[in-house]
Short mmCIF file of C-alpha atoms in Angstrom, two decimals:
data_model
loop_
_atom_site.label_atom_id
_atom_site.label_comp_id
_atom_site.label_asym_id
_atom_site.label_seq_id
_atom_site.Cartn_x
_atom_site.Cartn_y
_atom_site.Cartn_z
CA MET A 355 -22.52 28.07 -17.01
CA SER A 356 -23.62 24.58 -16.00
CA LEU A 357 -22.98 21.62 -18.26
CA PRO A 358 -25.96 19.89 -19.98
CA LEU A 359 -25.61 16.67 -17.96
CA GLU A 360 -24.32 18.14 -14.72
CA GLY A 361 -25.69 16.27 -11.71
CA LEU A 362 -26.78 13.27 -13.78
CA THR A 363 -25.51 9.70 -13.57
CA ALA A 364 -25.05 7.58 -16.70
CA VAL A 365 -24.36 3.92 -17.34
CA VAL A 366 -22.72 3.03 -20.66
CA THR A 367 -22.38 -0.64 -21.58
CA GLY A 368 -19.67 -1.91 -23.90
CA ALA A 369 -17.77 1.28 -23.07
CA GLY A 370 -14.23 -0.08 -23.03
CA ARG A 371 -13.65 0.40 -26.74
CA GLY A 372 -15.04 1.95 -29.92
CA LEU A 373 -18.46 3.57 -29.83
CA GLY A 374 -19.10 2.92 -26.16
CA ARG A 375 -15.79 4.47 -25.18
CA ALA A 376 -16.47 7.62 -27.24
CA GLU A 377 -19.97 7.86 -25.75
CA ALA A 378 -18.76 7.48 -22.16
CA LEU A 379 -16.12 10.17 -22.66
CA GLU A 380 -18.69 12.50 -24.24
CA LEU A 381 -21.22 12.04 -21.44
CA ALA A 382 -18.48 12.79 -18.90
CA ARG A 383 -17.40 15.87 -20.87
CA LEU A 384 -21.01 17.10 -20.70
CA GLY A 385 -20.95 16.74 -16.91
CA ALA A 386 -22.36 13.29 -16.14
CA SER A 387 -20.92 10.87 -13.63
CA VAL A 388 -20.34 7.69 -15.61
CA VAL A 389 -20.41 3.99 -14.80
CA VAL A 390 -18.23 2.44 -17.49
CA ASN A 391 -19.25 -1.14 -18.22
CA ASP A 392 -17.26 -3.59 -20.32
CA PHE A 393 -16.82 -7.34 -19.99
CA GLY A 394 -13.43 -6.92 -21.61
CA GLN A 395 -13.18 -9.94 -23.89
CA PRO A 396 -10.67 -9.19 -26.67
CA GLY A 397 -12.42 -10.99 -29.55
CA ARG A 398 -15.22 -9.20 -31.35
CA ASP A 399 -17.01 -12.55 -31.34
CA GLY A 400 -16.98 -12.57 -27.54
CA SER A 401 -14.00 -14.89 -27.33
CA GLY A 402 -10.99 -14.68 -25.03
CA GLU A 403 -10.54 -14.08 -21.33
CA ALA A 404 -12.60 -11.30 -19.78
CA SER A 405 -10.50 -8.38 -18.57
CA ALA A 406 -11.10 -5.39 -16.32
CA ALA A 407 -8.55 -3.34 -18.25
CA PRO A 408 -10.76 -1.75 -20.96
CA ALA A 409 -13.41 -0.46 -18.52
CA GLU A 410 -10.82 0.62 -15.96
CA GLU A 411 -8.80 2.52 -18.59
CA VAL A 412 -11.82 4.54 -19.76
CA ALA A 413 -12.92 5.28 -16.18
CA ALA A 414 -9.39 6.41 -15.36
CA ALA A 415 -9.31 8.68 -18.44
CA ILE A 416 -12.54 10.34 -17.31
CA ARG A 417 -11.21 10.90 -13.80
CA GLU A 418 -7.92 12.27 -15.13
CA ALA A 419 -9.90 14.80 -17.16
CA GLY A 420 -11.63 15.96 -13.98
CA GLY A 421 -14.79 13.89 -14.27
CA LYS A 422 -16.36 11.20 -12.12
CA ALA A 423 -16.36 7.56 -13.19
CA VAL A 424 -16.27 4.02 -11.88
CA ALA A 425 -15.77 0.80 -13.80
CA HIS A 426 -18.03 -2.26 -13.93
CA THR A 427 -16.70 -5.38 -15.61
CA GLY A 428 -19.75 -7.63 -15.54
CA ASP A 429 -21.56 -9.31 -18.43
CA VAL A 430 -24.79 -7.41 -19.14
CA ALA A 431 -26.24 -10.48 -20.85
CA ASP A 432 -26.34 -12.06 -17.37
CA LEU A 433 -29.48 -10.83 -15.58
CA GLN A 434 -27.93 -10.61 -12.13
CA GLN A 435 -24.81 -8.85 -13.36
CA ALA A 436 -27.02 -6.31 -15.13
CA ARG A 437 -28.87 -5.79 -11.86
CA ALA A 438 -25.53 -5.22 -10.12
CA LEU A 439 -24.54 -2.67 -12.79
CA VAL A 440 -27.63 -0.54 -12.17
CA GLN A 441 -27.21 -0.93 -8.43
CA LEU A 442 -23.58 0.22 -8.66
CA ALA A 443 -24.73 3.48 -10.24
CA VAL A 444 -27.32 4.01 -7.50
CA ASP A 445 -24.96 3.07 -4.68
CA THR A 446 -22.11 5.22 -5.99
CA TYR A 447 -23.93 8.33 -7.17
CA GLY A 448 -27.34 8.09 -5.48
CA LYS A 449 -29.43 7.48 -8.59
CA LEU A 450 -29.40 6.52 -12.26
CA ASP A 451 -30.52 9.01 -14.89
CA VAL A 452 -29.14 7.80 -18.23
CA LEU A 453 -28.69 4.32 -19.67
CA VAL A 454 -26.76 3.84 -22.90
CA ASN A 455 -26.80 0.26 -24.21
CA ASN A 456 -23.95 -0.46 -26.59
CA ALA A 457 -22.50 -3.89 -25.71
CA GLY A 458 -22.48 -6.42 -28.53
CA ILE A 459 -20.56 -9.12 -30.34
CA LEU A 460 -20.44 -10.47 -33.89
CA ARG A 461 -20.57 -14.09 -35.06
CA ASP A 462 -21.17 -13.76 -38.78
CA ARG A 463 -22.32 -16.64 -40.94
CA MET A 464 -24.72 -17.19 -43.81
CA ILE A 465 -28.13 -18.40 -42.68
CA PHE A 466 -27.65 -21.86 -44.20
CA SER A 467 -24.38 -22.35 -42.28
CA MET A 468 -25.11 -20.68 -38.94
CA THR A 469 -24.92 -22.79 -35.81
CA GLU A 470 -27.34 -22.62 -32.93
CA ASP A 471 -24.62 -21.21 -30.68
CA GLU A 472 -23.75 -18.48 -33.19
CA TRP A 473 -27.40 -17.47 -33.27
CA ASP A 474 -28.01 -17.68 -29.53
CA SER A 475 -24.83 -15.87 -28.46
CA VAL A 476 -25.47 -12.79 -30.60
CA ILE A 477 -29.13 -12.56 -29.58
CA ARG A 478 -28.06 -13.00 -25.96
CA VAL A 479 -25.52 -10.19 -25.85
CA HIS A 480 -27.33 -7.65 -28.04
CA LEU A 481 -31.02 -8.15 -27.39
CA LYS A 482 -31.07 -9.81 -23.98
CA GLY A 483 -28.28 -7.52 -22.81
CA HIS A 484 -30.40 -4.49 -23.71
CA PHE A 485 -33.44 -5.99 -21.98
CA ASN A 486 -31.53 -6.83 -18.80
CA THR A 487 -30.26 -3.34 -18.11
CA ILE A 488 -33.56 -1.72 -19.10
CA ARG A 489 -35.40 -4.11 -16.81
CA PHE A 490 -33.63 -2.82 -13.70
CA ALA A 491 -33.22 0.79 -14.78
CA SER A 492 -36.95 1.06 -15.51
CA ALA A 493 -37.81 -0.45 -12.11
CA HIS A 494 -35.54 2.14 -10.49
CA TRP A 495 -37.29 5.02 -12.29
CA ARG A 496 -40.75 3.65 -11.58
CA GLU A 497 -39.98 3.40 -7.87
CA ARG A 498 -38.54 6.91 -7.81
CA SER A 499 -41.63 8.20 -9.62
CA LYS A 500 -43.88 6.59 -7.02
CA GLU A 501 -41.89 8.21 -4.22
CA ALA A 502 -41.89 11.60 -5.96
CA GLY A 503 -45.58 11.42 -6.87
CA GLY A 504 -44.85 12.34 -10.47
CA PRO A 505 -42.40 12.05 -13.36
CA VAL A 506 -38.66 11.75 -12.77
CA TYR A 507 -35.68 12.08 -15.11
CA GLY A 508 -34.70 9.09 -17.21
CA ARG A 509 -33.09 8.58 -20.60
CA ILE A 510 -32.45 5.34 -22.50
CA VAL A 511 -30.33 5.26 -25.67
CA ASN A 512 -30.19 1.86 -27.35
CA THR A 513 -27.90 0.81 -30.18
CA SER A 514 -29.53 -0.72 -33.23
CA SER A 515 -28.20 -0.85 -36.79
CA GLU A 516 -29.28 -0.24 -40.36
CA ALA A 517 -28.86 -3.99 -40.74
CA PHE A 518 -32.39 -4.30 -39.32
CA LEU A 519 -33.72 -2.03 -42.08
CA ALA A 520 -31.98 -3.36 -45.15
CA GLY A 521 -30.73 -6.74 -44.03
CA SER A 522 -27.17 -8.00 -43.93
CA ALA A 523 -26.66 -11.23 -45.83
CA GLY A 524 -24.01 -12.72 -43.59
CA GLN A 525 -25.48 -11.45 -40.33
CA PRO A 526 -28.96 -12.93 -39.82
CA ASN A 527 -28.39 -13.15 -36.05
CA TYR A 528 -27.14 -9.56 -35.82
CA ALA A 529 -29.88 -8.14 -38.06
CA ALA A 530 -32.56 -9.97 -36.04
CA ALA A 531 -31.11 -8.75 -32.74
CA LYS A 532 -30.97 -5.16 -33.97
CA GLY A 533 -34.55 -5.34 -35.23
CA GLY A 534 -35.57 -6.69 -31.85
CA ILE A 535 -33.85 -3.76 -30.15
CA VAL A 536 -35.99 -1.34 -32.14
CA GLY A 537 -39.14 -3.16 -31.02
CA LEU A 538 -37.88 -3.17 -27.44
CA THR A 539 -37.15 0.56 -27.68
CA THR A 540 -40.55 1.61 -28.97
CA SER A 541 -42.35 -0.60 -26.44
CA THR A 542 -40.23 0.81 -23.62
CA ALA A 543 -40.84 4.37 -24.80
CA LEU A 544 -44.60 3.87 -24.53
CA ALA A 545 -44.41 2.12 -21.18
CA LEU A 546 -42.14 4.61 -19.42
CA ALA A 547 -43.29 7.96 -20.84
CA LYS A 548 -45.63 8.58 -17.91
CA TYR A 549 -42.68 8.25 -15.52
CA GLY A 550 -40.70 10.96 -17.34
CA VAL A 551 -38.43 8.49 -19.15
CA THR A 552 -37.63 8.54 -22.86
CA ALA A 553 -36.21 5.69 -24.94
CA ASN A 554 -34.64 6.06 -28.37
CA ALA A 555 -32.47 3.93 -30.66
CA ILE A 556 -29.53 4.99 -32.79
CA CYS A 557 -28.20 3.28 -35.91
CA PRO A 558 -24.56 4.39 -36.03
CA ARG A 559 -22.11 3.97 -38.87
CA ALA A 560 -18.65 3.89 -37.33
CA ARG A 561 -15.28 2.34 -38.04
CA THR A 562 -14.50 0.27 -34.96
CA ARG A 563 -13.07 -3.11 -34.05
CA MET A 564 -16.53 -4.58 -34.68
CA THR A 565 -16.90 -3.11 -38.17
CA SER A 566 -13.35 -3.00 -39.52
CA ASP A 567 -14.17 -5.36 -42.39
CA VAL A 568 -17.57 -3.78 -43.14
CA PHE A 569 -16.02 -0.38 -43.85
CA ALA A 570 -12.73 -1.61 -45.27
CA GLY A 571 -13.59 -0.33 -48.76
CA PHE A 572 -14.76 3.12 -47.71
CA ALA A 573 -12.71 6.28 -48.03
CA GLU A 574 -10.03 6.73 -45.40
CA PRO A 575 -9.45 10.19 -43.89
CA GLY A 576 -6.66 12.39 -45.16
CA ALA A 577 -3.79 13.55 -43.01
CA GLY A 578 -5.08 15.60 -40.10
CA GLU A 579 -8.71 14.92 -40.97
CA LEU A 580 -11.26 13.27 -38.71
CA ASP A 581 -12.52 9.99 -40.14
CA PRO A 582 -16.13 10.47 -41.34
CA LEU A 583 -16.80 7.09 -39.76
CA ALA A 584 -15.11 7.89 -36.43
CA PRO A 585 -17.13 7.07 -33.30
CA GLU A 586 -16.65 10.69 -32.24
CA HIS A 587 -19.31 11.63 -34.81
CA VAL A 588 -21.84 9.43 -33.01
CA ALA A 589 -21.15 10.41 -29.41
CA PRO A 590 -22.63 13.96 -29.55
CA LEU A 591 -26.03 12.58 -30.56
CA VAL A 592 -25.95 10.25 -27.57
CA GLY A 593 -25.10 13.20 -25.35
CA TYR A 594 -28.00 15.17 -26.78
CA LEU A 595 -30.50 12.31 -26.36
CA ALA A 596 -29.32 11.92 -22.76
CA SER A 597 -29.96 15.59 -22.01
CA PRO A 598 -32.99 17.62 -20.89
CA ALA A 599 -32.98 19.25 -24.34
CA ALA A 600 -34.27 15.98 -25.88
CA ARG A 601 -37.31 15.68 -23.63
CA ARG A 602 -39.67 15.58 -26.63
CA VAL A 603 -37.67 12.93 -28.50
CA ASN A 604 -39.15 9.55 -27.61
CA GLY A 605 -39.56 6.22 -29.39
CA GLN A 606 -37.42 7.35 -32.32
CA VAL A 607 -34.82 5.63 -34.49
CA LEU A 608 -31.98 7.86 -35.67
CA VAL A 609 -29.20 7.08 -38.16
CA VAL A 610 -25.97 8.91 -37.35
CA HIS A 611 -22.52 9.21 -38.90
CA GLY A 612 -20.02 11.78 -40.18
CA GLY A 613 -21.86 14.94 -39.18
CA MET A 614 -25.28 13.62 -40.30
CA VAL A 615 -28.33 12.64 -38.26
CA ALA A 616 -31.43 11.22 -39.96
CA VAL A 617 -34.72 10.45 -38.25
CA VAL A 618 -36.15 7.20 -39.61
CA GLU A 619 -39.84 7.36 -40.39
CA ARG A 620 -42.11 4.59 -39.21
CA PRO A 621 -42.96 2.10 -42.00
CA ARG A 622 -45.72 3.27 -44.32
CA VAL A 623 -48.01 1.34 -46.63
CA ALA A 624 -46.52 1.44 -50.14
CA ALA A 625 -49.45 -0.19 -51.93
CA GLN A 626 -52.85 -1.68 -51.09
CA PHE A 627 -54.88 -4.26 -52.94
CA ASP A 628 -58.56 -4.93 -52.25
CA SER A 629 -60.46 -8.02 -53.31
CA VAL A 630 -63.69 -7.70 -55.26
CA ASP A 631 -65.74 -10.03 -53.05
CA GLY A 632 -63.96 -9.59 -49.71
CA VAL A 633 -61.90 -12.79 -50.02
CA PHE A 634 -58.98 -13.04 -52.44
CA THR A 635 -58.62 -15.91 -54.87
CA PHE A 636 -55.19 -17.01 -56.06
CA ARG A 637 -55.87 -15.66 -59.56
CA GLU A 638 -57.08 -12.31 -58.27
CA LEU A 639 -53.95 -11.91 -56.13
CA ASP A 640 -51.73 -12.81 -59.06
CA GLU A 641 -53.45 -10.28 -61.29
CA ALA A 642 -53.34 -7.51 -58.65
CA VAL A 643 -50.01 -7.99 -56.90
CA SER A 644 -47.67 -9.43 -59.53
CA PRO A 645 -47.74 -6.35 -61.82
CA TYR A 646 -46.72 -4.17 -58.90
CA PHE A 647 -43.47 -6.10 -58.48
CA ALA A 648 -42.94 -6.87 -62.16
CA SER A 649 -40.59 -3.93 -62.72
CA ARG A 650 -38.23 -4.98 -59.91
CA PRO A 651 -35.21 -7.18 -60.66
CA GLU A 652 -35.90 -10.75 -59.62
CA GLY A 653 -34.72 -11.45 -56.08
CA GLU A 654 -34.32 -7.77 -55.13
CA THR A 655 -35.09 -6.91 -51.52
CA PHE A 656 -37.07 -3.86 -50.55
CA GLY A 657 -35.06 -0.70 -51.20
CA ALA A 658 -31.90 -1.84 -49.41
CA ALA A 659 -29.61 0.56 -51.26
CA GLU A 660 -31.99 3.46 -50.73
CA VAL A 661 -32.24 2.72 -47.02
CA LEU A 662 -28.48 2.57 -46.48
CA GLY A 663 -27.46 5.32 -48.85
CA LEU A 664 -23.82 4.27 -48.45
CA ARG A 665 -21.18 5.29 -50.93
CA ARG A 666 -17.82 3.61 -51.21
CA GLY A 667 -14.73 5.78 -51.41
#
């Protein structure tokens, strides 16, 4: 029996550690040839000397297990290095079929203390990094579609976060970047559908080097048990979205963790207020809108707890 991704080529960014590593290994296990990308800086804030070791180690692990993999150690936030990453997949395996964007850094700070560099660097790696790889992958699929005279095979899986839904007080840069990734994903999904390409975003909850402090208070696994927040719970969804089985899944946002996948519904109107004469006055707005919010605690954001649904252990 053939494997679900047999004959396909995948690029996974940020694949030297954590989520990206688990995703690269899963795609290889399902039969894909994998280009493992990681810039290799040791600090989760993007600090330290870049190293080829993380990407090379994952590529070697795939090959040792009988799969096909090469490493790429470039910075996907650099446009030309992202171009080279896509080209490496094409040159090595003849084509690109799957793009998984996972690379990111954290530089947390409250909004009133954040520096320009802390803002720019996070937006650059997360949002621009996603754009850069999609830019060249989409051009590759469009060209192939022109040559074929019809749709080709293409899958994009982007990494967002529930921080874009419910906010994250000390991560305005990260939350903004992840919200931008959702917008980029839905726009890309519409633009590339006619070429046979789908684009979806996942919001994973996983205990990794990037999130060690975020999940520090959550229940730890017992002896011999798989951590509910292990990246290995996220990787199968990525494998599914990369496969032919997910051909009808496009432009979606999916939350995933610990054996659970939730499809996030597009925002809906919760309430509507209509003026009497077609143009609101201040008093009319106060009388119509204020009562609607009167029952909420002062300063409460919109349904953050309900959106996250997290429970501490």
